[in-house]
Coordinates of N, CA and C in Angstrom, one line a residue:
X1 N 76.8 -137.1 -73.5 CA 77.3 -136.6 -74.7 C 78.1 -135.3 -74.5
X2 N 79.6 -135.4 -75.4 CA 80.1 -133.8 -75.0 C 79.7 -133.1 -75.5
X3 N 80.0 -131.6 -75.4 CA 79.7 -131.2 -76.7 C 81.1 -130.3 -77.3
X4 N 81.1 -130.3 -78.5 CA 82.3 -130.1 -79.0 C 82.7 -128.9 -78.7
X5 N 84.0 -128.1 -78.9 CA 84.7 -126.6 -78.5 C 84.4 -125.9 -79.3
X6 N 83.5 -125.7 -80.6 CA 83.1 -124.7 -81.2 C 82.1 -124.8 -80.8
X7 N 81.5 -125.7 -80.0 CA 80.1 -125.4 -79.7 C 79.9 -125.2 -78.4
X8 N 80.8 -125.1 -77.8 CA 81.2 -124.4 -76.5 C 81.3 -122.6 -76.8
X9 N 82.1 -122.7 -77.3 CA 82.7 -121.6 -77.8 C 81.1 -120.1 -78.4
X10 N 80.6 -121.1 -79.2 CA 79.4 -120.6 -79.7 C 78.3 -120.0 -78.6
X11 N 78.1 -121.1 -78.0 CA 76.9 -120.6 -76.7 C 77.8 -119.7 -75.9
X12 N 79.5 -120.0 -75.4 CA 80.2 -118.6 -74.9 C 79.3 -117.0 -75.1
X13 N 79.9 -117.1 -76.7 CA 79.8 -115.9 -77.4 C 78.1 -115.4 -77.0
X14 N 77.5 -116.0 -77.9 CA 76.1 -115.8 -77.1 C 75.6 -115.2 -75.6
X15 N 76.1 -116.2 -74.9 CA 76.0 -115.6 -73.2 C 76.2 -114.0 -72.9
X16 N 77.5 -114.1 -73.2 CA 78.3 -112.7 -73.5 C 77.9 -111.6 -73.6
X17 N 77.1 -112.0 -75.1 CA 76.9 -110.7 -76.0 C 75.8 -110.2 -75.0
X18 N 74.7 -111.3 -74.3 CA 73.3 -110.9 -74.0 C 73.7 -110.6 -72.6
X19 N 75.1 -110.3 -72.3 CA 75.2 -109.8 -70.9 C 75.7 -108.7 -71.3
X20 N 75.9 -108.3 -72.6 CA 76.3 -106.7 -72.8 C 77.8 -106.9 -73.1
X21 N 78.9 -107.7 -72.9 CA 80.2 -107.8 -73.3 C 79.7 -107.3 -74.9
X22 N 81.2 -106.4 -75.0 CA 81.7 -105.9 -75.7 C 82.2 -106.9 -77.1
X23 N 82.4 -107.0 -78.2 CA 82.4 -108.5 -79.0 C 84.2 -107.9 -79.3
X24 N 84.7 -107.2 -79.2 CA 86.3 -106.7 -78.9 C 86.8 -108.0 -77.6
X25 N 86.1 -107.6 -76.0 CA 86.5 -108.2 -74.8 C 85.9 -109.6 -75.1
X26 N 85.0 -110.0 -75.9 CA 84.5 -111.5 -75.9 C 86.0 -112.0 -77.1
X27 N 85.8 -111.6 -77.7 CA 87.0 -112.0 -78.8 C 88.5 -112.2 -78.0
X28 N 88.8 -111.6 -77.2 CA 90.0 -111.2 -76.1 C 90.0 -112.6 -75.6
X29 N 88.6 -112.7 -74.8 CA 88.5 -113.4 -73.5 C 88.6 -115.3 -74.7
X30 N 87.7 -115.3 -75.5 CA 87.3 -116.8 -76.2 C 88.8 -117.1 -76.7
X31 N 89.5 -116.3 -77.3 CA 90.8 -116.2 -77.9 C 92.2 -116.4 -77.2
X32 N 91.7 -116.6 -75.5 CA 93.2 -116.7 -74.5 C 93.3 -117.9 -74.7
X33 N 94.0 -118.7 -75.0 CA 94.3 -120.1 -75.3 C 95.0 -120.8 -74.2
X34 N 95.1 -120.1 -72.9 CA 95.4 -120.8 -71.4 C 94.1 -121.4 -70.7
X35 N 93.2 -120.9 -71.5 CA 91.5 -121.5 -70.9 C 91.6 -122.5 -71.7
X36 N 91.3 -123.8 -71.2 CA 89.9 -124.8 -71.7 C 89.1 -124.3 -72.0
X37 N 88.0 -124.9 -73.3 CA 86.8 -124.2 -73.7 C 85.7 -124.5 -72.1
X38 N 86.3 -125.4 -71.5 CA 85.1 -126.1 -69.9 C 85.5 -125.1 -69.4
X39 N 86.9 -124.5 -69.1 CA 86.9 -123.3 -67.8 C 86.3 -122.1 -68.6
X40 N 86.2 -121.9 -70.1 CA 85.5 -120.5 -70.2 C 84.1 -120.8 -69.4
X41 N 83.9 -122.3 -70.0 CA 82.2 -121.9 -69.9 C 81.8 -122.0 -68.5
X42 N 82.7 -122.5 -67.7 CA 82.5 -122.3 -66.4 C 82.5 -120.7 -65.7
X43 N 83.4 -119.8 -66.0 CA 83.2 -118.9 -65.6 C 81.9 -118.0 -66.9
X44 N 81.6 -118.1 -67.8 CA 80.3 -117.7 -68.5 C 79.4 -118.2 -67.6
X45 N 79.0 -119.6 -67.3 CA 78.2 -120.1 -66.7 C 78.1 -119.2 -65.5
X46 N 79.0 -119.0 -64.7 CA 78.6 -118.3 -63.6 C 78.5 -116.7 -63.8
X47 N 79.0 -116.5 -64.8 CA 78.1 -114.9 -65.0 C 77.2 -115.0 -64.7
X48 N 76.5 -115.7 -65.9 CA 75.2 -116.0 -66.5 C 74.5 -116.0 -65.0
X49 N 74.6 -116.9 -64.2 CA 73.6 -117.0 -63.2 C 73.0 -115.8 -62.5
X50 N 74.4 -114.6 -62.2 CA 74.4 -113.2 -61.8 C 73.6 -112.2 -62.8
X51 N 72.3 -112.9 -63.3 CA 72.0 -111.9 -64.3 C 71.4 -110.8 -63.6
X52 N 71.4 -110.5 -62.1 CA 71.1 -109.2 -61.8 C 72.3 -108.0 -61.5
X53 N 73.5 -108.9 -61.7 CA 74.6 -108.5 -61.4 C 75.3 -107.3 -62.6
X54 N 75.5 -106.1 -62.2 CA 76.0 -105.1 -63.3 C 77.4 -105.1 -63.1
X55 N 77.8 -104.8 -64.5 CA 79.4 -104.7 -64.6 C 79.8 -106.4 -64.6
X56 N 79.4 -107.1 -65.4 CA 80.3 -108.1 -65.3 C 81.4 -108.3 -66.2
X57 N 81.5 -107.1 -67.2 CA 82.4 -107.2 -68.1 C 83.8 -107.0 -67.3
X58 N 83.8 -106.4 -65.8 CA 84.9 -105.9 -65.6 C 85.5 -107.9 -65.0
X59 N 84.4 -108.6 -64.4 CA 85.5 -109.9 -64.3 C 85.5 -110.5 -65.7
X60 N 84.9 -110.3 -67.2 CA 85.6 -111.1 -68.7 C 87.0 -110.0 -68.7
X61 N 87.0 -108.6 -68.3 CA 88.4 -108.1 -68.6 C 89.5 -108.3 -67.8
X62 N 89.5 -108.8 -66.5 CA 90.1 -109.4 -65.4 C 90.4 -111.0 -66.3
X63 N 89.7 -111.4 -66.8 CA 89.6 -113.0 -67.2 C 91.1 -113.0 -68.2
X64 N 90.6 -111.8 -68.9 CA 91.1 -112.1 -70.4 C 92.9 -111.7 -69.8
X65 N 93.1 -111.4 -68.8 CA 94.6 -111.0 -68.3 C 95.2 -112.3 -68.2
X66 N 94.5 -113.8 -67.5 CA 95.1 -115.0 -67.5 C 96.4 -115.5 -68.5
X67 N 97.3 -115.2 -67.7 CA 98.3 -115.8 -68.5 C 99.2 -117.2 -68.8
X68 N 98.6 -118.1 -67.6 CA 98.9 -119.4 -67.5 C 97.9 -120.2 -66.7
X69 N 98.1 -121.6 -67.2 CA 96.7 -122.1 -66.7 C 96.4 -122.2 -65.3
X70 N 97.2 -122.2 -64.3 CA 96.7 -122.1 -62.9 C 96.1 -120.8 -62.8
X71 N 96.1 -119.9 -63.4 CA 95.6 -118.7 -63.7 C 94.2 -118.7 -63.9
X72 N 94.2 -119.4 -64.9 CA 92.8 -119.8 -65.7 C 91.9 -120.3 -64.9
X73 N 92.6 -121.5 -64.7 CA 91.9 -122.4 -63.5 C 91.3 -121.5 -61.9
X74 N 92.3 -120.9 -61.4 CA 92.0 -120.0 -60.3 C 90.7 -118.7 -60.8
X75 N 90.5 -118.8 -62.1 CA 89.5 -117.2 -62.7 C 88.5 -117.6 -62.6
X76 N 88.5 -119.3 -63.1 CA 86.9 -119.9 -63.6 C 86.4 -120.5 -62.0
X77 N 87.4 -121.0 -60.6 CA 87.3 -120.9 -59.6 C 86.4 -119.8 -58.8
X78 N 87.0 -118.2 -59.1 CA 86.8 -117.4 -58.6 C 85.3 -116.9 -59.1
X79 N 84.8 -116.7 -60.5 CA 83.9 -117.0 -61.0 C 82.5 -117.5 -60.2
X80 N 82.9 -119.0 -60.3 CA 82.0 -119.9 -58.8 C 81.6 -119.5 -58.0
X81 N 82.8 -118.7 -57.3 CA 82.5 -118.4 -55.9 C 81.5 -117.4 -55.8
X82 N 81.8 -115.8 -56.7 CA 80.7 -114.9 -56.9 C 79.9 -115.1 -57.0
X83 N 79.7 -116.4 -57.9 CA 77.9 -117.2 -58.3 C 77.4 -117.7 -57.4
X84 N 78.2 -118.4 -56.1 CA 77.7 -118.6 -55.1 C 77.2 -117.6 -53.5
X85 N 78.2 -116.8 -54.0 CA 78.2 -115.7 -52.8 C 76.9 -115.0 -53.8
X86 N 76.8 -114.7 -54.7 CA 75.4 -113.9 -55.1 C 74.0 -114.8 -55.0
X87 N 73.7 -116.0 -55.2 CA 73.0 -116.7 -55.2 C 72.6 -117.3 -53.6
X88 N 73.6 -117.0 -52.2 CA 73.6 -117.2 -51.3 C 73.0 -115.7 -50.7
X89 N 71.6 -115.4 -51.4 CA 70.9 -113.9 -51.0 C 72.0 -112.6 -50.3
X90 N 73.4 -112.8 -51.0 CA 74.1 -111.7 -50.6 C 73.8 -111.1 -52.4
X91 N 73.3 -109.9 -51.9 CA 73.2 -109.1 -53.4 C 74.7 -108.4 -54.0
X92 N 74.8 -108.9 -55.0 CA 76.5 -109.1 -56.1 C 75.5 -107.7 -56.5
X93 N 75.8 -106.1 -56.6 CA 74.9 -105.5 -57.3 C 75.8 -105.3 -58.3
X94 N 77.3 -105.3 -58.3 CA 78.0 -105.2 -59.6 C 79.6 -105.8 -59.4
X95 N 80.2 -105.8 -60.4 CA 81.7 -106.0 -60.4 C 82.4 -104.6 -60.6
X96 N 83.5 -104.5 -60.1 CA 84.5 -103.3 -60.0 C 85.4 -103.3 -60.6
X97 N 86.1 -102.4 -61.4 CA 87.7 -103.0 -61.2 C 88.3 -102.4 -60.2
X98 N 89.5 -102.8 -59.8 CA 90.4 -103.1 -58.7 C 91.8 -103.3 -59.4
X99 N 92.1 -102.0 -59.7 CA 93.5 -102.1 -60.5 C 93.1 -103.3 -62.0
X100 N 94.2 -103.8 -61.6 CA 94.3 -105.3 -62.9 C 93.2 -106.1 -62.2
X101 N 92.3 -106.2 -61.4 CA 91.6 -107.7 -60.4 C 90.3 -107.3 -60.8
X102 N 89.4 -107.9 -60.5 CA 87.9 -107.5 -60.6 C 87.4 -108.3 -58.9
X103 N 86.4 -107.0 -58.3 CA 85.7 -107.5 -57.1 C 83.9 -107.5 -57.2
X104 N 83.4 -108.1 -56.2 CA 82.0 -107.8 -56.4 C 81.8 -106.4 -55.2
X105 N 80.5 -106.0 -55.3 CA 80.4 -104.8 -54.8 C 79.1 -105.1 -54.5
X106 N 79.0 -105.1 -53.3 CA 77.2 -105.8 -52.5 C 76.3 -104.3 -52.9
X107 N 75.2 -104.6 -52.7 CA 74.4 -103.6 -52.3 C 74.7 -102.7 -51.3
X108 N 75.1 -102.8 -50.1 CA 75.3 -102.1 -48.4 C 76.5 -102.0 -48.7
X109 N 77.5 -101.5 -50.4 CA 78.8 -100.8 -50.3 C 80.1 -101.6 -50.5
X110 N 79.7 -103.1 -49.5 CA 81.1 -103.4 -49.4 C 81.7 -103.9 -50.4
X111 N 83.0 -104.0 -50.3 CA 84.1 -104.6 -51.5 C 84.2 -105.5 -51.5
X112 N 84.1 -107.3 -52.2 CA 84.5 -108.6 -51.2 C 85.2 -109.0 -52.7
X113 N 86.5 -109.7 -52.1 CA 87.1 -110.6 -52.9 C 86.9 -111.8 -52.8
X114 N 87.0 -113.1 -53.5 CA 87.0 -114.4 -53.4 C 87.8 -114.8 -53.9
X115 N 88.5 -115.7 -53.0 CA 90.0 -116.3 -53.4 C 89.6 -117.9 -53.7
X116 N 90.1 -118.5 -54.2 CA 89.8 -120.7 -54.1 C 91.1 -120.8 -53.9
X117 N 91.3 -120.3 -52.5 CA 92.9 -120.7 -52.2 C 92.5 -121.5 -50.8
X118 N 93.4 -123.0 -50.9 CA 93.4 -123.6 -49.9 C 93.8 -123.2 -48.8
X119 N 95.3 -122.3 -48.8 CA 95.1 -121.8 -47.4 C 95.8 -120.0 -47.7
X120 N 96.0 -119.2 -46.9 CA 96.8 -117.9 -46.9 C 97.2 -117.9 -46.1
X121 N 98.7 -117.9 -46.3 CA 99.4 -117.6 -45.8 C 100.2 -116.2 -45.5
X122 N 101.1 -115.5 -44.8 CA 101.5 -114.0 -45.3 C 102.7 -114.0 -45.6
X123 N 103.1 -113.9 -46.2 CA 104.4 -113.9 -47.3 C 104.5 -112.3 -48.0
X124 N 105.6 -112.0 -48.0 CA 106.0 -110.9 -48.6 C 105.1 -110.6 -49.6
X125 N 104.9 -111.8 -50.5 CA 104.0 -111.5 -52.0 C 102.9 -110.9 -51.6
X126 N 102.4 -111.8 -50.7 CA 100.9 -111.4 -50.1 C 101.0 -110.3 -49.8
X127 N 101.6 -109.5 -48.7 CA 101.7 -108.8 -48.0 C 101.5 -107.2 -49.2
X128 N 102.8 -107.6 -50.2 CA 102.2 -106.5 -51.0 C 101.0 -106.6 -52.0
X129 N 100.5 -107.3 -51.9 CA 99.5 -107.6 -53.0 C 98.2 -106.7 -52.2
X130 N 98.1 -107.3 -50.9 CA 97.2 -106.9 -50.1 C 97.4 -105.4 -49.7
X131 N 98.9 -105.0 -49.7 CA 99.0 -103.4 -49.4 C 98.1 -102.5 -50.7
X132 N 99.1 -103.2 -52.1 CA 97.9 -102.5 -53.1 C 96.4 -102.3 -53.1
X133 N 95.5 -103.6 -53.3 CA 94.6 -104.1 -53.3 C 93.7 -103.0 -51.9
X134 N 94.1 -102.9 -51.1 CA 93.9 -101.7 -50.3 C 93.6 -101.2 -50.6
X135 N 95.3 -100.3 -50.9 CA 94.7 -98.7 -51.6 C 93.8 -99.1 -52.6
X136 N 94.0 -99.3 -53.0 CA 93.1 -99.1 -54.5 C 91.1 -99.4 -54.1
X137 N 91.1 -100.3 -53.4 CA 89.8 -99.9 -53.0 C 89.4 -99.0 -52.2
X138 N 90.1 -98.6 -51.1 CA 90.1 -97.6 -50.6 C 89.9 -96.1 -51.5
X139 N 90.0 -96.1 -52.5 CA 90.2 -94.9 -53.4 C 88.9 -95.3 -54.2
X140 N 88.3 -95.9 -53.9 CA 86.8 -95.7 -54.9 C 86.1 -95.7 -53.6
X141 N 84.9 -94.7 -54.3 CA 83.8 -94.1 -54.0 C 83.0 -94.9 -53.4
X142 N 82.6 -94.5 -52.0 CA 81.7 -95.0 -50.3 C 81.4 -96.3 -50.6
X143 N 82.7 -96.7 -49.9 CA 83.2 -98.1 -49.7 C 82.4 -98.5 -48.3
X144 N 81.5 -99.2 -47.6 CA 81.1 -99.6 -46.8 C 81.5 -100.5 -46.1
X145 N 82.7 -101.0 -46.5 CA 83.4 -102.3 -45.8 C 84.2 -103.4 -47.3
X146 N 85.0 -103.5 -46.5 CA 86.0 -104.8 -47.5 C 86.2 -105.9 -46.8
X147 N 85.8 -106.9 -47.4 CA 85.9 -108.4 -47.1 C 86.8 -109.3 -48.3
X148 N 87.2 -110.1 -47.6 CA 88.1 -111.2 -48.0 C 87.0 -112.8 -48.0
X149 N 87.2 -113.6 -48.5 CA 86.5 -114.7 -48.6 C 87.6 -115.7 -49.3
X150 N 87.6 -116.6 -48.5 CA 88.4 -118.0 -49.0 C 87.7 -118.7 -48.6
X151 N 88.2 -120.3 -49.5 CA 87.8 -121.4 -49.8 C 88.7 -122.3 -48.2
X152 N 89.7 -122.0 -48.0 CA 90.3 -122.7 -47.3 C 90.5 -121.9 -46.0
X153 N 91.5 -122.3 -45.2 CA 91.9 -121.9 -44.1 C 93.1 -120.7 -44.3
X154 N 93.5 -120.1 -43.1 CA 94.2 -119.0 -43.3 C 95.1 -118.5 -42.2
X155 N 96.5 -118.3 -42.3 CA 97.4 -118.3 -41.2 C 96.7 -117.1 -40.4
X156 N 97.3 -116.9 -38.8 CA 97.3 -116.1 -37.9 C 97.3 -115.2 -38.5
X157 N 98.7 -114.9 -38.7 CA 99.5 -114.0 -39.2 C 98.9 -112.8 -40.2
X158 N 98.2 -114.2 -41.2 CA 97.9 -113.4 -42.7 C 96.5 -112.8 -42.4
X159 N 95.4 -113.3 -41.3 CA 94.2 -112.7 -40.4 C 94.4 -111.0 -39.5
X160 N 95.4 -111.3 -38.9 CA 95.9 -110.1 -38.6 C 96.4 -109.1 -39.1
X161 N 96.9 -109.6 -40.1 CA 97.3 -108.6 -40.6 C 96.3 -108.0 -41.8
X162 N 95.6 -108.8 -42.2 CA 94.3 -108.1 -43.5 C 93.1 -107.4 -41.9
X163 N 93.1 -108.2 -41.1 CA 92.0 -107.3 -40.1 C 92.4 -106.1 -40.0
X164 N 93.8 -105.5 -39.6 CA 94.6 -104.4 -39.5 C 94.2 -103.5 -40.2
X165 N 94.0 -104.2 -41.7 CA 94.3 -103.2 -43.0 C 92.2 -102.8 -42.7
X166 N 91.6 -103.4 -42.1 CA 90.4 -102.7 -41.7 C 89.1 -104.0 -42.9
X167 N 90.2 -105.4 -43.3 CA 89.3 -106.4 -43.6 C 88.5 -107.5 -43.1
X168 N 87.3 -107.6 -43.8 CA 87.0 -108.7 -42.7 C 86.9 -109.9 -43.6
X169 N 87.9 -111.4 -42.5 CA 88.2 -112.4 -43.7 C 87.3 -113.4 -43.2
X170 N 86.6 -114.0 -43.8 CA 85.8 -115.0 -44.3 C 86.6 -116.0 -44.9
X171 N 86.4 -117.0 -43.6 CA 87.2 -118.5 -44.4 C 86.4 -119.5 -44.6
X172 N 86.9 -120.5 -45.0 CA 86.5 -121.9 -45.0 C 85.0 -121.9 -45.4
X173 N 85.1 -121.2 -47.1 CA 83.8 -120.9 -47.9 C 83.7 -122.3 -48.9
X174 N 82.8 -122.7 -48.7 CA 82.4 -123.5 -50.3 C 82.9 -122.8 -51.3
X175 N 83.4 -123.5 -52.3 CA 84.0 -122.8 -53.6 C 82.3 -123.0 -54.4

């Protein structure tokens, strides 16, 4: 049986509220119309699992930025993977922001991103994305290490050059 998008929508709001979201950032996030009511509840769903996890408002305010559905799709993706990386006895103690991005922030300090990208490549785009993404972690408080995490594989290139920047990349993760 499905269940219908207000009733999707309904247990959303719910989840939400009992994780402390703000009913302004729930209204934001239920109200982007680039999500399916399945990819909200997918990424709710995987809040939800992180209920030792603090700050998770900062990935519904990261969420609510989705501006097109590969977007969307890639949030409720990334979502998963935190759920998995915290549920895989690596302790998620909170989410961060990270400029416009949201990261998890282990217990032992470090910064880790999770990408559900098939592969990385280093491309100009990358290249500055990862220069920002940097600083910007680099500039919050006793950073213990920054890690990268993908779903797929990852050029030479794009390895060397995030190891350089002082990351450690993690490939070929279960989403």
């Amino acid at each position: 049986m499905q269940t219908p998008p207000s009733e999707l929508r309904k247990m959303n709001r719910e989840k939400l509220m009992a994780m402390g979201i703000s009913s302004d950032i729930i209204d934001l996030f239920l109200g982007n119309t680039v999500y399916t009511p399945v990819q909200q509840t997918k990424i709710v769903q995987a809040l939800a699992r992180m209920d030792k996890t603090a700050d998770r408002v900062h990935f519904v305010k990261f969420a609510v930025l989705a501006r097109t559905g590969n977007a969307a799709f890639f949030r409720a993706r990334q979502a998963e993977m935190y759920a998995n990386l915290s549920k895989n006895a690596i302790n998620v103690e909170r989410f961060v922001g990270v400029g416009n991005n949201a990261a998890a922030r282990l217990s032992n300090g470090a910064v880790v991103f999770c990408f559900p990208l098939d592969y990385l490549a280093w491309t100009e785009a990358n290249a500055n994305l990862a220069d920002a993404l940097n600083r910007q972690v680099d500039s919050l408080p006793k950073v213990q290490g920054k890690e990268i995490r993908i779903v797929g594989g990852i050029s030479a290139a794009a390895r060397r050059a995030l190891e350089s920047l002082g990351w450690k990349v993690v490939d070929n993760q279960k989403g």
